[in-house]
């Protein structure tokens, strides 16, 4: 049995909503849950726009990979919300999985995606991918793995264990596509923990991949997880966009009595001596037994009282970057290259991170009334302040995006629709030493017995599935502590 407790959740993005759902589900509604969201809508960076023609434009995350425990957590949530029939899945044979490109030297280069494609050199690499992988294994076989506490940049890791080409043309663009960040500054341990763990346990990536076994699907997992495994899903989205997940959570939470306060900004959080939480908001002061904070770490650092300066200072070191997302629609089926999209190494064009071929991945989300082709151009990230000025107009970003599609894909047709979304401080940067900083933050909360849980993209994964999984874990810990 769970004792009745009052729990506040600060932040109504996917992490905060997932935590509320898990708490409501496991506590059998014995927890009084209140969500505070400063905006007038829920979902955070997840935002789907339906055009007049019925096409879907995503301003933020547009798909989820059903990989690992986090991928399963996301699918289990979809199942809980009764959204199984809304799933649009892409399997391992789909061109959006098998065809991913990088743009180097003013042309597209298809990245190896099958065993046979790794056997021969493919531009811009001078050696085959298989040869580079075998070299990494050969050079490090029998050697003692490095100290688990050591950290290095993603770029340095790939340059040291493979070569500069792998760092420049693989690590660099992938960091830009996933984290909108600089591979020379991002931490391997924090950004790609699976790779770091393989090397730590087995000495090389290849040895680890050969020895590691996939975690079997649990009987506790939903039928959707079993379906994804049997049908070899590689990514999925939802009919009418990812925001359907947010609306499903809202409907579910309100039915379970969760109080949702929109347009209510949290201004201060304090922890009196009596194991209570005091939250000052723009709508008044509230007292709770526990708070789950889903705000960005830097934002949380600014609303903690000075009693916890050490915690605030460490939180403030986790910075975020801004990404300009330009959705572009053409009123025509354009027979351009098929695939998920392409990324640009920073040495090629630091301002443009990549272009996603939305219609290629999910044609089901195209216009319902006429032929169309959708793209999304991602710009800025870690290079935003360097390349773009704060005074730059919306028209400038849109023109940059249209020019990128014209020069990189050869599309000269005028777009029928464009939409700019300026995602301010949307992606936390896991720079070198991030894992140690996160450990310090969580150790501080535990050692001071603060009734505080930390969730969201600032700590242990920036993806939608990561946020759901970590929110579930935080809720589980709270439920365990309150059982009587």
Short mmCIF file of C-alpha atoms in Angstrom, two decimals:
data_model
loop_
_atom_site.label_atom_id
_atom_site.label_comp_id
_atom_site.label_asym_id
_atom_site.label_seq_id
_atom_site.Cartn_x
_atom_site.Cartn_y
_atom_site.Cartn_z
CA UNK A 1 0.00 0.00 0.00
CA UNK A 2 1.20 3.54 -0.79
CA UNK A 3 0.66 6.20 1.86
CA UNK A 4 -1.18 9.28 0.63
CA UNK A 5 1.33 11.95 -0.38
CA UNK A 6 1.26 15.21 -2.28
CA UNK A 7 3.72 15.37 -5.17
CA UNK A 8 4.52 18.34 -7.38
CA UNK A 9 5.91 17.99 -10.87
CA UNK A 10 7.58 21.09 -12.25
CA UNK A 11 7.64 21.01 -16.05
CA UNK A 12 4.98 19.64 -18.38
CA UNK A 13 7.21 18.19 -21.08
CA UNK A 14 7.37 14.50 -21.89
CA UNK A 15 9.47 13.69 -18.80
CA UNK A 16 7.15 15.41 -16.34
CA UNK A 17 4.03 13.92 -17.94
CA UNK A 18 5.53 10.42 -18.04
CA UNK A 19 6.48 10.69 -14.36
CA UNK A 20 2.93 11.76 -13.47
CA UNK A 21 1.47 8.86 -15.47
CA UNK A 22 3.72 6.34 -13.76
CA UNK A 23 2.94 7.72 -10.29
CA UNK A 24 -0.80 7.73 -10.89
CA UNK A 25 -0.68 4.20 -12.28
CA UNK A 26 1.40 2.61 -9.51
CA UNK A 27 -0.06 4.49 -6.53
CA UNK A 28 -3.65 3.59 -7.38
CA UNK A 29 -4.45 7.30 -7.17
CA UNK A 30 -3.34 7.60 -3.53
CA UNK A 31 -0.83 10.30 -4.51
CA UNK A 32 -2.14 13.81 -5.03
CA UNK A 33 -0.23 14.99 -8.10
CA UNK A 34 0.02 18.56 -9.38
CA UNK A 35 1.86 19.56 -12.56
CA UNK A 36 3.13 23.12 -12.98
CA UNK A 37 3.87 24.27 -16.53
CA UNK A 38 4.90 27.83 -17.34
CA UNK A 39 3.67 27.69 -20.94
CA UNK A 40 0.04 27.57 -22.00
CA UNK A 41 0.50 24.14 -23.55
CA UNK A 42 2.03 20.80 -22.56
CA UNK A 43 4.69 18.81 -24.38
CA UNK A 44 7.79 21.00 -24.27
CA UNK A 45 9.75 20.53 -27.48
CA UNK A 46 7.27 17.98 -28.83
CA UNK A 47 5.01 20.03 -31.08
CA UNK A 48 3.14 18.85 -34.18
CA UNK A 49 1.38 21.19 -36.59
CA UNK A 50 -1.30 19.98 -39.00
CA UNK A 51 -1.35 22.00 -42.23
CA UNK A 52 -4.56 22.98 -44.01
CA UNK A 53 -3.92 20.06 -46.38
CA UNK A 54 -3.54 17.58 -43.51
CA UNK A 55 0.25 17.24 -43.62
CA UNK A 56 2.20 16.97 -40.36
CA UNK A 57 5.06 19.33 -39.54
CA UNK A 58 7.18 18.45 -36.51
CA UNK A 59 8.96 21.28 -34.72
CA UNK A 60 10.80 18.89 -32.41
CA UNK A 61 11.24 15.10 -32.09
CA UNK A 62 9.56 13.29 -34.99
CA UNK A 63 10.24 9.63 -34.25
CA UNK A 64 11.38 7.22 -31.54
CA UNK A 65 13.74 4.26 -31.78
CA UNK A 66 12.41 1.13 -29.99
CA UNK A 67 15.88 0.17 -28.78
CA UNK A 68 16.90 -1.01 -25.32
CA UNK A 69 15.05 -0.51 -22.05
CA UNK A 70 14.24 3.10 -22.87
CA UNK A 71 12.70 2.13 -26.21
CA UNK A 72 10.53 -0.42 -24.46
CA UNK A 73 9.45 2.13 -21.87
CA UNK A 74 8.20 4.41 -24.65
CA UNK A 75 6.24 1.60 -26.32
CA UNK A 76 4.76 0.51 -22.99
CA UNK A 77 3.57 4.08 -22.45
CA UNK A 78 1.94 4.17 -25.90
CA UNK A 79 0.17 0.91 -25.04
CA UNK A 80 -0.98 2.21 -21.64
CA UNK A 81 -2.55 5.20 -23.36
CA UNK A 82 -4.40 3.03 -25.88
CA UNK A 83 -2.54 4.48 -28.85
CA UNK A 84 -1.42 1.22 -30.46
CA UNK A 85 -3.50 1.82 -33.57
CA UNK A 86 -1.90 5.24 -34.03
CA UNK A 87 1.60 3.78 -34.45
CA UNK A 88 3.34 4.14 -37.81
CA UNK A 89 6.35 1.83 -37.72
CA UNK A 90 9.40 1.54 -39.93
CA UNK A 91 11.11 -1.85 -40.12
CA UNK A 92 14.72 -2.79 -40.82
CA UNK A 93 14.15 -3.06 -44.59
CA UNK A 94 12.81 0.46 -45.00
CA UNK A 95 14.94 2.91 -46.98
CA UNK A 96 14.77 5.37 -44.09
CA UNK A 97 16.79 2.83 -42.10
CA UNK A 98 19.10 1.53 -44.83
CA UNK A 99 19.87 4.88 -46.46
CA UNK A 100 21.48 7.61 -44.42
CA UNK A 101 23.88 10.10 -45.90
CA UNK A 102 26.53 12.68 -45.10
CA UNK A 103 27.11 15.72 -47.29
CA UNK A 104 30.82 16.23 -47.97
CA UNK A 105 32.57 17.98 -50.85
CA UNK A 106 29.29 19.28 -52.28
CA UNK A 107 27.77 15.85 -52.74
CA UNK A 108 25.92 13.14 -50.83
CA UNK A 109 27.69 10.00 -49.63
CA UNK A 110 25.69 6.92 -48.62
CA UNK A 111 26.86 5.49 -45.29
CA UNK A 112 27.40 1.72 -45.03
CA UNK A 113 24.35 0.02 -43.54
CA UNK A 114 24.82 -3.68 -44.30
CA UNK A 115 27.62 -6.17 -43.87
CA UNK A 116 28.35 -6.22 -47.60
CA UNK A 117 28.57 -2.45 -47.77
CA UNK A 118 31.30 -2.52 -45.11
CA UNK A 119 33.55 -4.75 -47.24
CA UNK A 120 34.68 -2.07 -49.69
CA UNK A 121 35.69 1.56 -49.28
CA UNK A 122 32.86 4.04 -49.71
CA UNK A 123 33.45 7.74 -50.12
CA UNK A 124 34.46 9.85 -48.32
CA UNK A 125 36.35 7.11 -46.45
CA UNK A 126 39.63 5.85 -47.91
CA UNK A 127 39.31 2.40 -46.27
CA UNK A 128 36.39 0.02 -45.86
CA UNK A 129 34.43 0.30 -42.64
CA UNK A 130 35.10 -3.37 -41.88
CA UNK A 131 38.83 -2.81 -42.14
CA UNK A 132 38.66 0.08 -39.69
CA UNK A 133 36.53 -1.94 -37.26
CA UNK A 134 38.90 -4.92 -37.43
CA UNK A 135 41.87 -2.61 -36.94
CA UNK A 136 40.27 -1.19 -33.79
CA UNK A 137 39.79 -4.73 -32.47
CA UNK A 138 43.30 -5.89 -33.46
CA UNK A 139 45.06 -2.88 -31.95
CA UNK A 140 43.33 -3.29 -28.60
CA UNK A 141 42.88 -7.05 -28.18
CA UNK A 142 44.37 -8.37 -24.99
CA UNK A 143 44.90 -4.90 -23.59
CA UNK A 144 43.49 -3.93 -20.24
CA UNK A 145 40.50 -1.60 -20.64
CA UNK A 146 41.06 2.00 -19.65
CA UNK A 147 40.06 3.35 -16.26
CA UNK A 148 36.28 3.56 -15.97
CA UNK A 149 36.56 7.06 -14.50
CA UNK A 150 38.37 8.44 -17.54
CA UNK A 151 36.40 10.51 -20.00
CA UNK A 152 37.24 11.91 -23.41
CA UNK A 153 35.47 13.62 -26.26
CA UNK A 154 33.58 11.64 -28.86
CA UNK A 155 35.88 13.04 -31.53
CA UNK A 156 39.04 12.09 -29.63
CA UNK A 157 37.76 8.55 -29.02
CA UNK A 158 37.03 7.86 -32.69
CA UNK A 159 40.23 9.53 -33.85
CA UNK A 160 42.33 7.55 -31.35
CA UNK A 161 40.72 4.16 -31.87
CA UNK A 162 39.97 4.41 -35.60
CA UNK A 163 41.33 7.38 -37.56
CA UNK A 164 40.69 11.03 -38.32
CA UNK A 165 38.27 10.18 -41.14
CA UNK A 166 35.99 8.31 -38.75
CA UNK A 167 36.08 11.25 -36.36
CA UNK A 168 35.44 13.86 -39.06
CA UNK A 169 32.86 12.05 -41.20
CA UNK A 170 31.06 9.81 -38.72
CA UNK A 171 31.42 10.95 -35.11
CA UNK A 172 31.20 14.66 -35.90
CA UNK A 173 28.00 14.61 -38.02
CA UNK A 174 26.27 12.08 -35.77
CA UNK A 175 26.88 14.29 -32.73
CA UNK A 176 25.43 17.20 -34.69
CA UNK A 177 22.38 15.14 -35.66
CA UNK A 178 21.64 13.67 -32.23
CA UNK A 179 22.88 16.34 -29.82
CA UNK A 180 23.27 19.39 -32.10
CA UNK A 181 26.68 19.49 -30.46
CA UNK A 182 30.41 19.56 -31.12
CA UNK A 183 32.00 16.10 -31.06
CA UNK A 184 35.24 17.75 -29.90
CA UNK A 185 33.53 18.82 -26.68
CA UNK A 186 30.88 16.17 -26.08
CA UNK A 187 31.62 13.29 -23.71
CA UNK A 188 31.74 9.77 -25.13
CA UNK A 189 30.74 8.27 -21.78
CA UNK A 190 27.66 10.47 -21.47
CA UNK A 191 26.54 10.69 -25.11
CA UNK A 192 27.25 7.09 -26.14
CA UNK A 193 27.32 5.10 -22.89
CA UNK A 194 26.78 1.80 -24.73
CA UNK A 195 30.01 2.30 -26.71
CA UNK A 196 31.93 3.30 -23.59
CA UNK A 197 30.62 0.26 -21.72
CA UNK A 198 31.56 -2.14 -24.53
CA UNK A 199 35.13 -0.86 -24.54
CA UNK A 200 35.36 -0.87 -20.75
CA UNK A 201 34.08 -4.43 -20.40
CA UNK A 202 35.57 -6.08 -23.48
CA UNK A 203 38.45 -3.90 -24.67
CA UNK A 204 37.01 -3.04 -28.09
CA UNK A 205 33.71 -2.24 -29.75
CA UNK A 206 33.74 -5.34 -31.97
CA UNK A 207 34.56 -7.71 -29.13
CA UNK A 208 31.80 -6.20 -27.05
CA UNK A 209 29.23 -6.47 -29.84
CA UNK A 210 30.08 -10.13 -30.37
CA UNK A 211 29.89 -10.99 -26.66
CA UNK A 212 27.01 -8.87 -25.46
CA UNK A 213 23.53 -10.32 -25.62
CA UNK A 214 20.36 -8.36 -26.10
CA UNK A 215 18.12 -8.05 -23.05
CA UNK A 216 15.20 -10.42 -23.64
CA UNK A 217 11.69 -9.03 -23.79
CA UNK A 218 9.99 -9.34 -20.41
CA UNK A 219 6.57 -10.81 -19.72
CA UNK A 220 5.80 -7.47 -18.09
CA UNK A 221 6.30 -5.68 -21.41
CA UNK A 222 3.24 -4.77 -23.43
CA UNK A 223 2.15 -6.61 -26.59
CA UNK A 224 3.44 -3.58 -28.49
CA UNK A 225 7.00 -4.32 -27.37
CA UNK A 226 6.68 -7.93 -28.51
CA UNK A 227 5.25 -6.77 -31.85
CA UNK A 228 8.11 -4.31 -32.36
CA UNK A 229 10.64 -7.05 -31.73
CA UNK A 230 9.00 -9.66 -33.97
CA UNK A 231 8.48 -7.18 -36.82
CA UNK A 232 11.96 -5.66 -36.37
CA UNK A 233 10.86 -2.09 -35.96
CA UNK A 234 13.65 0.48 -36.18
CA UNK A 235 11.66 3.64 -35.49
CA UNK A 236 8.08 4.78 -35.11
CA UNK A 237 5.88 7.84 -34.97
CA UNK A 238 2.17 8.47 -34.51
CA UNK A 239 -0.65 9.33 -36.87
CA UNK A 240 -1.09 13.12 -36.70
CA UNK A 241 2.36 13.52 -35.17
CA UNK A 242 4.24 12.98 -31.94
CA UNK A 243 2.05 15.48 -30.09
CA UNK A 244 -0.65 12.80 -30.09
CA UNK A 245 1.39 11.21 -27.29
CA UNK A 246 1.12 14.43 -25.27
CA UNK A 247 -2.63 14.69 -25.81
CA UNK A 248 -3.01 11.04 -24.80
CA UNK A 249 -1.12 11.71 -21.57
CA UNK A 250 -3.22 14.78 -20.85
CA UNK A 251 -6.48 12.86 -21.29
CA UNK A 252 -5.24 9.99 -19.14
CA UNK A 253 -3.91 12.20 -16.34
CA UNK A 254 -7.00 14.38 -16.08
CA UNK A 255 -9.20 11.28 -15.87
CA UNK A 256 -7.07 10.12 -12.93
CA UNK A 257 -7.48 13.41 -11.08
CA UNK A 258 -4.02 14.86 -11.72
CA UNK A 259 -4.14 18.65 -11.41
CA UNK A 260 -2.48 20.44 -14.33
CA UNK A 261 -1.72 24.15 -13.93
CA UNK A 262 -0.78 25.76 -17.25
CA UNK A 263 0.66 29.26 -17.45
CA UNK A 264 2.09 28.81 -13.96
CA UNK A 265 5.80 29.45 -13.64
CA UNK A 266 7.78 28.03 -10.75
CA UNK A 267 9.83 30.87 -9.25
CA UNK A 268 11.41 29.27 -6.22
CA UNK A 269 11.83 25.85 -4.60
CA UNK A 270 12.84 25.48 -0.96
CA UNK A 271 13.21 22.55 1.42
CA UNK A 272 12.30 23.38 5.05
CA UNK A 273 13.59 21.19 7.87
CA UNK A 274 10.34 19.23 8.20
CA UNK A 275 10.86 17.25 4.98
CA UNK A 276 8.45 19.41 3.06
CA UNK A 277 8.78 21.20 -0.26
CA UNK A 278 7.68 24.80 -0.65
CA UNK A 279 7.08 25.93 -4.23
CA UNK A 280 6.51 29.58 -5.04
CA UNK A 281 4.77 30.12 -8.37
CA UNK A 282 3.23 33.00 -10.26
CA UNK A 283 -0.13 31.74 -8.97
CA UNK A 284 0.80 31.46 -5.30
CA UNK A 285 2.73 29.35 -2.78
CA UNK A 286 2.19 25.60 -2.41
CA UNK A 287 3.44 22.89 -0.05
CA UNK A 288 4.15 19.27 -1.03
CA UNK A 289 5.80 16.12 0.29
CA UNK A 290 7.98 15.70 -2.77
CA UNK A 291 8.85 17.45 -6.02
CA UNK A 292 9.88 15.98 -9.35
CA UNK A 293 11.70 18.62 -11.36
CA UNK A 294 11.66 18.20 -15.14
CA UNK A 295 13.10 21.63 -15.88
CA UNK A 296 16.47 22.03 -17.63
CA UNK A 297 19.26 21.80 -15.05
CA UNK A 298 20.39 25.38 -15.60
CA UNK A 299 16.86 26.69 -15.07
CA UNK A 300 16.49 24.69 -11.87
CA UNK A 301 19.78 26.14 -10.59
CA UNK A 302 18.24 29.61 -10.72
CA UNK A 303 15.20 28.84 -8.56
CA UNK A 304 16.80 26.91 -5.69
CA UNK A 305 17.32 28.88 -2.49
CA UNK A 306 20.94 29.79 -1.56
CA UNK A 307 20.87 27.00 1.07
CA UNK A 308 22.03 24.66 -1.69
CA UNK A 309 24.62 26.74 -3.51
CA UNK A 310 26.82 23.73 -4.28
CA UNK A 311 23.94 21.95 -5.98
CA UNK A 312 22.94 25.08 -7.89
CA UNK A 313 26.48 25.67 -9.11
CA UNK A 314 26.83 22.15 -10.46
CA UNK A 315 23.41 22.27 -12.12
CA UNK A 316 24.31 25.55 -13.83
CA UNK A 317 27.25 23.92 -15.64
CA UNK A 318 24.89 21.88 -17.83
CA UNK A 319 24.32 24.22 -20.76
CA UNK A 320 21.84 23.94 -23.63
CA UNK A 321 21.95 24.96 -27.29
CA UNK A 322 19.37 26.50 -29.59
CA UNK A 323 18.22 24.86 -32.82
CA UNK A 324 16.30 26.55 -35.63
CA UNK A 325 13.95 24.04 -37.31
CA UNK A 326 12.58 24.98 -40.70
CA UNK A 327 9.83 22.75 -42.11
CA UNK A 328 9.58 23.04 -45.90
CA UNK A 329 6.78 21.62 -48.05
CA UNK A 330 6.66 21.37 -51.84
CA UNK A 331 3.35 20.84 -53.65
CA UNK A 332 4.77 18.03 -55.71
CA UNK A 333 6.14 14.53 -55.31
CA UNK A 334 9.83 15.21 -55.83
CA UNK A 335 11.85 12.14 -56.90
CA UNK A 336 14.94 13.11 -54.94
CA UNK A 337 17.20 10.75 -53.06
CA UNK A 338 15.36 8.39 -50.70
CA UNK A 339 16.38 7.77 -47.11
CA UNK A 340 16.15 9.21 -43.61
CA UNK A 341 18.16 12.29 -44.44
CA UNK A 342 21.69 13.63 -44.44
CA UNK A 343 24.03 15.28 -41.95
CA UNK A 344 26.85 17.73 -42.52
CA UNK A 345 30.22 17.56 -40.75
CA UNK A 346 31.08 20.81 -39.02
CA UNK A 347 34.01 21.38 -41.38
CA UNK A 348 31.54 21.38 -44.28
CA UNK A 349 28.95 23.86 -43.02
CA UNK A 350 28.78 24.58 -39.29
CA UNK A 351 25.48 26.45 -39.51
CA UNK A 352 23.40 23.71 -41.17
CA UNK A 353 23.33 20.52 -39.09
CA UNK A 354 21.38 18.39 -41.54
CA UNK A 355 18.24 17.85 -43.58
CA UNK A 356 15.58 15.25 -42.72
CA UNK A 357 13.61 13.73 -45.61
CA UNK A 358 10.30 13.60 -43.73
CA UNK A 359 8.23 12.29 -46.64
CA UNK A 360 10.65 9.44 -47.25
CA UNK A 361 10.43 8.17 -43.66
CA UNK A 362 6.70 8.69 -43.09
CA UNK A 363 4.76 9.38 -46.31
CA UNK A 364 1.58 8.69 -44.32
CA UNK A 365 1.99 12.15 -42.79
CA UNK A 366 2.05 14.00 -46.12
CA UNK A 367 -0.79 16.16 -47.40
CA UNK A 368 -4.16 14.41 -47.60
CA UNK A 369 -5.42 16.53 -50.51
CA UNK A 370 -2.55 16.75 -52.99
CA UNK A 371 0.91 15.38 -53.77
CA UNK A 372 3.59 16.89 -51.58
CA UNK A 373 7.12 16.41 -50.28
CA UNK A 374 8.22 17.44 -46.77
CA UNK A 375 11.70 18.27 -45.48
CA UNK A 376 13.05 19.64 -42.21
CA UNK A 377 16.27 21.67 -42.10
CA UNK A 378 18.07 21.81 -38.74
CA UNK A 379 20.38 24.76 -38.08
CA UNK A 380 22.52 26.19 -35.32
CA UNK A 381 23.06 24.00 -32.27
CA UNK A 382 26.50 24.47 -30.73
CA UNK A 383 27.32 26.84 -33.60
CA UNK A 384 24.21 29.01 -33.26
CA UNK A 385 25.84 32.02 -31.61
CA UNK A 386 28.88 31.72 -33.85
CA UNK A 387 27.04 31.57 -37.16
CA UNK A 388 23.75 33.34 -36.53
CA UNK A 389 23.26 36.69 -34.84
CA UNK A 390 20.45 37.23 -32.34
CA UNK A 391 19.10 40.02 -34.54
CA UNK A 392 18.70 37.73 -37.55
CA UNK A 393 15.17 37.82 -38.97
CA UNK A 394 12.86 34.86 -39.49
CA UNK A 395 13.13 35.38 -43.24
CA UNK A 396 16.88 34.93 -43.01
CA UNK A 397 16.62 31.47 -41.41
CA UNK A 398 13.95 30.42 -43.89
CA UNK A 399 16.03 31.56 -46.85
CA UNK A 400 19.09 29.74 -45.47
CA UNK A 401 17.04 26.55 -45.23
CA UNK A 402 15.61 26.88 -48.75
CA UNK A 403 19.11 27.56 -50.08
CA UNK A 404 20.44 24.47 -48.29
CA UNK A 405 17.83 22.25 -49.95
CA UNK A 406 18.52 23.87 -53.31
CA UNK A 407 22.32 23.50 -53.13
CA UNK A 408 22.45 20.09 -51.43
CA UNK A 409 19.49 18.31 -53.04
CA UNK A 410 19.13 20.25 -56.28
CA UNK A 411 15.51 21.23 -55.67
CA UNK A 412 14.86 24.56 -57.39
CA UNK A 413 11.07 24.49 -57.04
CA UNK A 414 9.61 27.24 -54.83
CA UNK A 415 8.18 25.78 -51.61
CA UNK A 416 4.44 25.99 -51.02
CA UNK A 417 4.81 26.25 -47.25
CA UNK A 418 7.57 27.05 -44.77
CA UNK A 419 7.46 27.07 -40.98
CA UNK A 420 10.23 28.29 -38.67
CA UNK A 421 10.44 27.05 -35.08
CA UNK A 422 13.15 28.60 -32.92
CA UNK A 423 13.80 25.97 -30.26
CA UNK A 424 15.57 28.05 -27.63
CA UNK A 425 17.96 26.14 -25.36
CA UNK A 426 16.36 22.84 -26.35
CA UNK A 427 19.19 20.29 -26.20
CA UNK A 428 21.50 19.90 -23.16
CA UNK A 429 25.18 19.49 -23.98
CA UNK A 430 26.85 16.49 -22.34
CA UNK A 431 30.38 17.88 -22.41
CA UNK A 432 33.45 16.05 -21.06
CA UNK A 433 32.93 15.27 -17.38
CA UNK A 434 29.10 15.28 -17.66
CA UNK A 435 28.65 11.85 -16.05
CA UNK A 436 30.75 12.89 -13.05
CA UNK A 437 28.74 16.11 -12.69
CA UNK A 438 25.45 14.22 -12.81
CA UNK A 439 26.74 11.80 -10.19
CA UNK A 440 27.66 14.74 -7.95
CA UNK A 441 24.18 16.22 -8.40
CA UNK A 442 22.34 13.01 -7.54
CA UNK A 443 24.73 12.25 -4.64
CA UNK A 444 24.06 15.71 -3.19
CA UNK A 445 20.29 15.21 -3.34
CA UNK A 446 20.59 11.79 -1.67
CA UNK A 447 23.10 12.83 1.04
CA UNK A 448 20.99 15.84 2.04
CA UNK A 449 17.77 13.77 2.01
CA UNK A 450 16.06 16.28 -0.24
CA UNK A 451 12.52 15.30 -1.30
CA UNK A 452 13.57 16.02 -4.87
CA UNK A 453 13.73 13.86 -8.01
CA UNK A 454 15.43 15.04 -11.19
CA UNK A 455 14.18 13.99 -14.61
CA UNK A 456 14.36 15.32 -18.14
CA UNK A 457 16.97 15.59 -20.86
CA UNK A 458 19.63 17.33 -18.75
CA UNK A 459 20.99 14.22 -17.09
CA UNK A 460 20.91 10.73 -18.60
CA UNK A 461 19.75 10.91 -22.20
CA UNK A 462 18.29 13.56 -24.50
CA UNK A 463 15.88 11.36 -26.47
CA UNK A 464 12.13 11.02 -25.92
CA UNK A 465 12.53 7.37 -24.90
CA UNK A 466 15.36 8.25 -22.47
CA UNK A 467 13.17 10.86 -20.81
CA UNK A 468 10.29 8.40 -20.42
CA UNK A 469 12.51 5.65 -19.02
CA UNK A 470 14.23 7.92 -16.49
CA UNK A 471 10.89 9.44 -15.46
CA UNK A 472 9.57 5.93 -14.80
CA UNK A 473 12.63 5.13 -12.69
CA UNK A 474 12.17 8.28 -10.60
CA UNK A 475 8.49 7.51 -10.05
CA UNK A 476 9.31 3.92 -9.07
CA UNK A 477 11.79 5.17 -6.46
CA UNK A 478 9.17 7.48 -4.98
CA UNK A 479 6.56 4.73 -4.80
CA UNK A 480 9.04 2.40 -3.05
CA UNK A 481 9.90 5.07 -0.48
CA UNK A 482 6.24 5.72 0.32
CA UNK A 483 5.06 2.14 0.72
CA UNK A 484 3.66 1.46 4.16
#
